[in-house]
Every structure is written in C-alpha cells, then in structure tokens.
Amino acid sequence: MASQLSPETARDPRQAPKPSADGVKPWVAGIRQQAPSLVETGSTSVLYALPPGVASNITPPMLKIDGKSCFFFPDCILVLENNTYGAVRYDDLRTDVRNQNMIVESAPTDATVVGETWKYVNKNGGPDRRFKENRRLPICLFEEIGMASGQGFKGLLQSSRHGAATPVNDAFRAIGRISKELRDAAPLLMTYDR
C-alpha cells in the first residue's frame, strides 16, 4: 500500500517517523493513503506452443500464470519456471473459484463495475482534496481461480469477465477425476498377447 508523505516530511527526511523498539512505525498526521488494493491489470491469452526442448505429436495450449509458462498436455501440466521443468498431474491439482473486488486504474470492457473510490482517500472514505490529480477509480468484480498441488505448484488466474472462471474450474476438476479414474483402472486394463 503506497503512502503520500506530507510536505514537511518530504523536505526533511530526519523528521520522518522512527520505528519503535518493536518495529512498529507511529502514525503521523498528514500522511494519506492511496486507494487500497490498487491493481494493475494486464491481458493474457491462450497460446498453442510446445515447450522449448520438448518434442510431441500435439501442440498444447499454454498460459503464463504468475510468471510460469504452463503447458496443458492431456496427462499433466508441464510447468516451465527459471529454465526448470516440473509436472503437475491433474488429479493432484486443487482449484477453487472466488469473487474478488479489485480497484483498477481503468475498468476492462468486460468487467462488472460494482463501485468506485478515490485515488487518495481521507479517513472518512471521501476524496483527499489536497491532491488535484485525485480522480475516481472503478471497483470491479473479478473472479479468481486459485490452483495448488501437493508438489508445490501454486498459481492464480484472474478473470475480469464474471462467470468465466467457473467453467474453467469445472474443466480442471473433471480432467482430474478422469485422470485419477484412468490411473486407478490401469492395472485392470491389461491386454494379453495371443
């Protein structure tokens, strides 16, 4: 959360508040906060690409999730991060969807705007009139898909289009169920050569 220093503190940094022995900074009159949870949004898209150094007869969909390149193969998600590969089985992937209000600089065209706030806010929630560039910011309803696996993979996808995340989450869960059923049934599917 960013803060705006008062003119007195900005002129003389020695007047800035000093932390107490327990590390807590005292509150100083004149410091105003920017809107809480201001989020910079960016678009993403699904690409179809093979991971570097991997040969396959299919070209899987790929998404960037939290800086990781995630390649969605039929049997697992191949994750490329810092030139290292990891594999996440769909049946080990836990997912959940939740709604999240996000304060953004400008609302995406497909977003549902649920309110607005000010870039610089007074304690009472109104605009801080000391800033002439203090403008209203939209509060948008986003959906988030949280993903985690037992091997340590964590990822968060955010969608500005409300209602778009639930079908994706349902698809991940269905693939996980089918993947587990196939793995459990593998010993029963033995073929005999005659």
mmCIF file of N, CA, C and O in Angstrom, residues 106-164:
data_model
loop_
_atom_site.group_PDB
_atom_site.id
_atom_site.type_symbol
_atom_site.label_atom_id
_atom_site.label_comp_id
_atom_site.label_asym_id
_atom_site.label_seq_id
_atom_site.Cartn_x
_atom_site.Cartn_y
_atom_site.Cartn_z
ATOM 1 N N SER A 106 -8.354 1.635 -14.801
ATOM 2 C CA SER A 106 -9.497 1.761 -15.707
ATOM 3 C C SER A 106 -10.139 0.382 -15.835
ATOM 4 O O SER A 106 -9.452 -0.632 -15.858
ATOM 5 N N ALA A 107 -11.446 0.370 -15.936
ATOM 6 C CA ALA A 107 -12.192 -0.888 -15.945
ATOM 7 C C ALA A 107 -12.034 -1.591 -17.291
ATOM 8 O O ALA A 107 -12.190 -0.967 -18.336
ATOM 9 N N PRO A 108 -11.717 -2.895 -17.281
ATOM 10 C CA PRO A 108 -11.728 -3.652 -18.536
ATOM 11 C C PRO A 108 -13.132 -3.620 -19.142
ATOM 12 O O PRO A 108 -14.128 -3.523 -18.421
ATOM 13 N N THR A 109 -13.214 -3.733 -20.443
ATOM 14 C CA THR A 109 -14.510 -3.593 -21.115
ATOM 15 C C THR A 109 -15.503 -4.679 -20.723
ATOM 16 O O THR A 109 -16.707 -4.452 -20.760
ATOM 17 N N ASP A 110 -15.008 -5.871 -20.323
ATOM 18 C CA ASP A 110 -15.908 -6.966 -19.970
ATOM 19 C C ASP A 110 -16.165 -7.074 -18.472
ATOM 20 O O ASP A 110 -16.823 -7.995 -18.015
ATOM 21 N N ALA A 111 -15.669 -6.116 -17.695
ATOM 22 C CA ALA A 111 -15.795 -6.186 -16.231
ATOM 23 C C ALA A 111 -17.129 -5.624 -15.753
ATOM 24 O O ALA A 111 -17.731 -4.767 -16.398
ATOM 25 N N THR A 112 -17.567 -6.123 -14.593
ATOM 26 C CA THR A 112 -18.737 -5.590 -13.920
ATOM 27 C C THR A 112 -18.252 -4.581 -12.878
ATOM 28 O O THR A 112 -17.524 -4.956 -11.954
ATOM 29 N N VAL A 113 -18.617 -3.316 -13.047
ATOM 30 C CA VAL A 113 -18.204 -2.276 -12.101
ATOM 31 C C VAL A 113 -19.209 -2.273 -10.952
ATOM 32 O O VAL A 113 -20.415 -2.128 -11.167
ATOM 33 N N VAL A 114 -18.701 -2.471 -9.721
ATOM 34 C CA VAL A 114 -19.579 -2.571 -8.557
ATOM 35 C C VAL A 114 -19.493 -1.345 -7.645
ATOM 36 O O VAL A 114 -20.226 -1.262 -6.666
ATOM 37 N N GLY A 115 -18.611 -0.414 -7.957
ATOM 38 C CA GLY A 115 -18.483 0.789 -7.134
ATOM 39 C C GLY A 115 -17.317 1.627 -7.612
ATOM 40 O O GLY A 115 -16.750 1.402 -8.677
ATOM 41 N N GLU A 116 -16.979 2.612 -6.802
ATOM 42 C CA GLU A 116 -15.828 3.458 -7.111
ATOM 43 C C GLU A 116 -15.244 4.013 -5.817
ATOM 44 O O GLU A 116 -15.893 4.009 -4.768
ATOM 45 N N THR A 117 -13.994 4.434 -5.921
ATOM 46 C CA THR A 117 -13.311 5.046 -4.788
ATOM 47 C C THR A 117 -12.416 6.148 -5.341
ATOM 48 O O THR A 117 -12.415 6.405 -6.544
ATOM 49 N N TRP A 118 -11.674 6.790 -4.471
ATOM 50 C CA TRP A 118 -10.777 7.862 -4.880
ATOM 51 C C TRP A 118 -9.341 7.357 -4.849
ATOM 52 O O TRP A 118 -9.008 6.475 -4.063
ATOM 53 N N LYS A 119 -8.487 7.933 -5.705
ATOM 54 C CA LYS A 119 -7.080 7.526 -5.717
ATOM 55 C C LYS A 119 -6.442 7.827 -4.362
ATOM 56 O O LYS A 119 -5.683 7.025 -3.844
ATOM 57 N N TYR A 120 -6.710 8.996 -3.793
ATOM 58 C CA TYR A 120 -6.242 9.349 -2.454
ATOM 59 C C TYR A 120 -7.471 9.524 -1.570
ATOM 60 O O TYR A 120 -8.350 10.325 -1.886
ATOM 61 N N VAL A 121 -7.510 8.771 -0.482
ATOM 62 C CA VAL A 121 -8.719 8.672 0.324
ATOM 63 C C VAL A 121 -8.472 9.261 1.714
ATOM 64 O O VAL A 121 -7.439 9.010 2.326
ATOM 65 N N ASN A 122 -9.450 10.055 2.211
ATOM 66 C CA ASN A 122 -9.421 10.519 3.603
ATOM 67 C C ASN A 122 -9.841 9.393 4.527
ATOM 68 O O ASN A 122 -10.371 8.370 4.081
ATOM 69 N N LYS A 123 -9.658 9.611 5.814
ATOM 70 C CA LYS A 123 -10.053 8.601 6.801
ATOM 71 C C LYS A 123 -11.538 8.278 6.710
ATOM 72 O O LYS A 123 -11.958 7.167 6.964
ATOM 73 N N ASN A 124 -12.349 9.252 6.328
ATOM 74 C CA ASN A 124 -13.795 9.029 6.257
ATOM 75 C C ASN A 124 -14.230 8.403 4.929
ATOM 76 O O ASN A 124 -15.417 8.202 4.691
ATOM 77 N N GLY A 125 -13.264 8.078 4.054
ATOM 78 C CA GLY A 125 -13.579 7.434 2.786
ATOM 79 C C GLY A 125 -13.809 8.400 1.640
ATOM 80 O O GLY A 125 -13.943 7.984 0.503
ATOM 81 N N GLY A 126 -13.848 9.691 1.928
ATOM 82 C CA GLY A 126 -14.042 10.689 0.883
ATOM 83 C C GLY A 126 -12.732 11.058 0.213
ATOM 84 O O GLY A 126 -11.662 10.591 0.595
ATOM 85 N N PRO A 127 -12.812 11.933 -0.779
ATOM 86 C CA PRO A 127 -11.598 12.315 -1.502
ATOM 87 C C PRO A 127 -10.708 13.221 -0.648
ATOM 88 O O PRO A 127 -11.193 14.040 0.131
ATOM 89 N N ASP A 128 -9.406 13.065 -0.799
ATOM 90 C CA ASP A 128 -8.443 13.956 -0.150
ATOM 91 C C ASP A 128 -8.245 15.138 -1.085
ATOM 92 O O ASP A 128 -7.638 15.017 -2.146
ATOM 93 N N ARG A 129 -8.765 16.275 -0.722
ATOM 94 C CA ARG A 129 -8.816 17.455 -1.595
ATOM 95 C C ARG A 129 -7.445 18.105 -1.802
ATOM 96 O O ARG A 129 -7.319 19.017 -2.606
ATOM 97 N N ARG A 130 -6.416 17.663 -1.085
ATOM 98 C CA ARG A 130 -5.091 18.264 -1.249
ATOM 99 C C ARG A 130 -4.442 17.860 -2.569
ATOM 100 O O ARG A 130 -3.484 18.478 -3.005
ATOM 101 N N PHE A 131 -4.963 16.831 -3.202
ATOM 102 C CA PHE A 131 -4.372 16.336 -4.439
ATOM 103 C C PHE A 131 -5.278 16.693 -5.605
ATOM 104 O O PHE A 131 -6.407 16.225 -5.690
ATOM 105 N N LYS A 132 -4.759 17.545 -6.515
ATOM 106 C CA LYS A 132 -5.609 17.944 -7.638
ATOM 107 C C LYS A 132 -5.736 16.828 -8.676
ATOM 108 O O LYS A 132 -6.654 16.826 -9.465
ATOM 109 N N GLU A 133 -4.816 15.867 -8.681
ATOM 110 C CA GLU A 133 -4.896 14.721 -9.575
ATOM 111 C C GLU A 133 -5.645 13.564 -8.921
ATOM 112 O O GLU A 133 -5.454 12.412 -9.294
ATOM 113 N N ASN A 134 -6.472 13.854 -7.915
ATOM 114 C CA ASN A 134 -7.214 12.813 -7.214
ATOM 115 C C ASN A 134 -8.480 12.492 -8.000
ATOM 116 O O ASN A 134 -9.428 13.264 -8.018
ATOM 117 N N ARG A 135 -8.474 11.372 -8.650
ATOM 118 C CA ARG A 135 -9.620 11.018 -9.500
ATOM 119 C C ARG A 135 -10.307 9.766 -8.963
ATOM 120 O O ARG A 135 -9.767 9.051 -8.137
ATOM 121 N N ARG A 136 -11.491 9.523 -9.465
ATOM 122 C CA ARG A 136 -12.248 8.335 -9.071
ATOM 123 C C ARG A 136 -11.685 7.118 -9.794
ATOM 124 O O ARG A 136 -11.318 7.199 -10.963
ATOM 125 N N LEU A 137 -11.646 6.004 -9.067
ATOM 126 C CA LEU A 137 -11.183 4.744 -9.636
ATOM 127 C C LEU A 137 -12.311 3.720 -9.551
ATOM 128 O O LEU A 137 -12.997 3.648 -8.532
ATOM 129 N N PRO A 138 -12.487 2.921 -10.594
ATOM 130 C CA PRO A 138 -13.559 1.911 -10.561
ATOM 131 C C PRO A 138 -13.175 0.724 -9.676
ATOM 132 O O PRO A 138 -12.013 0.327 -9.593
ATOM 133 N N ILE A 139 -14.177 0.178 -9.015
ATOM 134 C CA ILE A 139 -14.038 -1.090 -8.290
ATOM 135 C C ILE A 139 -14.767 -2.127 -9.127
ATOM 136 O O ILE A 139 -15.969 -2.008 -9.366
ATOM 137 N N CYS A 140 -14.030 -3.145 -9.594
ATOM 138 C CA CYS A 140 -14.589 -4.148 -10.499
ATOM 139 C C CYS A 140 -14.674 -5.500 -9.802
ATOM 140 O O CYS A 140 -13.837 -5.840 -8.967
ATOM 141 N N LEU A 141 -15.684 -6.266 -10.170
ATOM 142 C CA LEU A 141 -15.856 -7.612 -9.657
ATOM 143 C C LEU A 141 -15.080 -8.576 -10.561
ATOM 144 O O LEU A 141 -15.404 -8.736 -11.734
ATOM 145 N N PHE A 142 -14.026 -9.176 -10.023
ATOM 146 C CA PHE A 142 -13.217 -10.152 -10.733
ATOM 147 C C PHE A 142 -13.511 -11.530 -10.160
ATOM 148 O O PHE A 142 -14.022 -11.648 -9.053
ATOM 149 N N GLU A 143 -13.166 -12.555 -10.919
ATOM 150 C CA GLU A 143 -13.176 -13.924 -10.407
ATOM 151 C C GLU A 143 -11.737 -14.419 -10.403
ATOM 152 O O GLU A 143 -10.964 -14.102 -11.308
ATOM 153 N N GLU A 144 -11.399 -15.182 -9.374
ATOM 154 C CA GLU A 144 -10.056 -15.741 -9.269
ATOM 155 C C GLU A 144 -10.147 -17.260 -9.212
ATOM 156 O O GLU A 144 -11.008 -17.804 -8.526
ATOM 157 N N ILE A 145 -9.248 -17.918 -9.935
ATOM 158 C CA ILE A 145 -9.088 -19.367 -9.826
ATOM 159 C C ILE A 145 -7.755 -19.584 -9.126
ATOM 160 O O ILE A 145 -6.696 -19.263 -9.680
ATOM 161 N N GLY A 146 -7.819 -20.076 -7.904
ATOM 162 C CA GLY A 146 -6.612 -20.429 -7.179
ATOM 163 C C GLY A 146 -6.276 -21.882 -7.468
ATOM 164 O O GLY A 146 -7.152 -22.740 -7.497
ATOM 165 N N MET A 147 -4.989 -22.158 -7.726
ATOM 166 C CA MET A 147 -4.555 -23.511 -8.041
ATOM 167 C C MET A 147 -3.376 -23.871 -7.150
ATOM 168 O O MET A 147 -2.501 -23.040 -6.908
ATOM 169 N N ALA A 148 -3.350 -25.099 -6.676
ATOM 170 C CA ALA A 148 -2.238 -25.587 -5.863
ATOM 171 C C ALA A 148 -2.133 -27.095 -6.030
ATOM 172 O O ALA A 148 -3.124 -27.776 -6.297
ATOM 173 N N SER A 149 -0.912 -27.602 -5.879
ATOM 174 C CA SER A 149 -0.694 -29.050 -5.940
ATOM 175 C C SER A 149 0.153 -29.483 -4.758
ATOM 176 O O SER A 149 0.814 -28.655 -4.120
ATOM 177 N N GLY A 150 0.149 -30.775 -4.484
ATOM 178 C CA GLY A 150 0.953 -31.320 -3.400
ATOM 179 C C GLY A 150 2.443 -31.196 -3.653
ATOM 180 O O GLY A 150 3.246 -31.238 -2.725
ATOM 181 N N GLN A 151 2.865 -31.047 -4.922
ATOM 182 C CA GLN A 151 4.283 -30.900 -5.249
ATOM 183 C C GLN A 151 4.781 -29.461 -5.102
ATOM 184 O O GLN A 151 5.936 -29.183 -5.355
ATOM 185 N N GLY A 152 3.893 -28.535 -4.734
ATOM 186 C CA GLY A 152 4.328 -27.160 -4.502
ATOM 187 C C GLY A 152 3.925 -26.151 -5.556
ATOM 188 O O GLY A 152 4.227 -24.970 -5.426
ATOM 189 N N PHE A 153 3.254 -26.575 -6.607
ATOM 190 C CA PHE A 153 2.801 -25.611 -7.620
ATOM 191 C C PHE A 153 1.692 -24.749 -7.042
ATOM 192 O O PHE A 153 0.768 -25.243 -6.401
ATOM 193 N N LYS A 154 1.791 -23.439 -7.255
ATOM 194 C CA LYS A 154 0.731 -22.507 -6.875
ATOM 195 C C LYS A 154 0.554 -21.518 -8.007
ATOM 196 O O LYS A 154 1.526 -21.067 -8.608
ATOM 197 N N GLY A 155 -0.691 -21.188 -8.294
ATOM 198 C CA GLY A 155 -0.973 -20.237 -9.346
ATOM 199 C C GLY A 155 -2.303 -19.557 -9.107
ATOM 200 O O GLY A 155 -3.172 -20.090 -8.408
ATOM 201 N N LEU A 156 -2.446 -18.369 -9.666
ATOM 202 C CA LEU A 156 -3.677 -17.608 -9.524
ATOM 203 C C LEU A 156 -4.018 -17.008 -10.875
ATOM 204 O O LEU A 156 -3.220 -16.266 -11.448
ATOM 205 N N LEU A 157 -5.186 -17.354 -11.389
ATOM 206 C CA LEU A 157 -5.713 -16.756 -12.613
ATOM 207 C C LEU A 157 -6.841 -15.816 -12.220
ATOM 208 O O LEU A 157 -7.688 -16.177 -11.402
ATOM 209 N N GLN A 158 -6.862 -14.637 -12.799
ATOM 210 C CA GLN A 158 -7.923 -13.672 -12.520
ATOM 211 C C GLN A 158 -8.651 -13.370 -13.818
ATOM 212 O O GLN A 158 -8.033 -13.196 -14.859
ATOM 213 N N SER A 159 -9.970 -13.297 -13.714
ATOM 214 C CA SER A 159 -10.795 -13.009 -14.879
ATOM 215 C C SER A 159 -11.670 -11.800 -14.586
ATOM 216 O O SER A 159 -12.349 -11.750 -13.561
ATOM 217 N N SER A 160 -11.632 -10.826 -15.492
ATOM 218 C CA SER A 160 -12.489 -9.653 -15.323
ATOM 219 C C SER A 160 -13.915 -9.932 -15.769
ATOM 220 O O SER A 160 -14.830 -9.214 -15.393
ATOM 221 N N ARG A 161 -14.109 -10.976 -16.563
ATOM 222 C CA ARG A 161 -15.458 -11.342 -17.003
ATOM 223 C C ARG A 161 -16.076 -12.267 -15.958
ATOM 224 O O ARG A 161 -15.698 -13.425 -15.823
ATOM 225 N N HIS A 162 -17.034 -11.746 -15.214
ATOM 226 C CA HIS A 162 -17.665 -12.526 -14.153
ATOM 227 C C HIS A 162 -18.421 -13.692 -14.763
ATOM 228 O O HIS A 162 -19.172 -13.533 -15.712
ATOM 229 N N GLY A 163 -18.188 -14.889 -14.223
ATOM 230 C CA GLY A 163 -18.839 -16.093 -14.721
ATOM 231 C C GLY A 163 -17.951 -16.919 -15.630
ATOM 232 O O GLY A 163 -18.277 -18.061 -15.942
ATOM 233 N N ALA A 164 -16.806 -16.377 -16.046
ATOM 234 C CA ALA A 164 -15.926 -17.114 -16.961
ATOM 235 C C ALA A 164 -15.049 -18.125 -16.235
ATOM 236 O O ALA A 164 -14.631 -19.116 -16.827
#
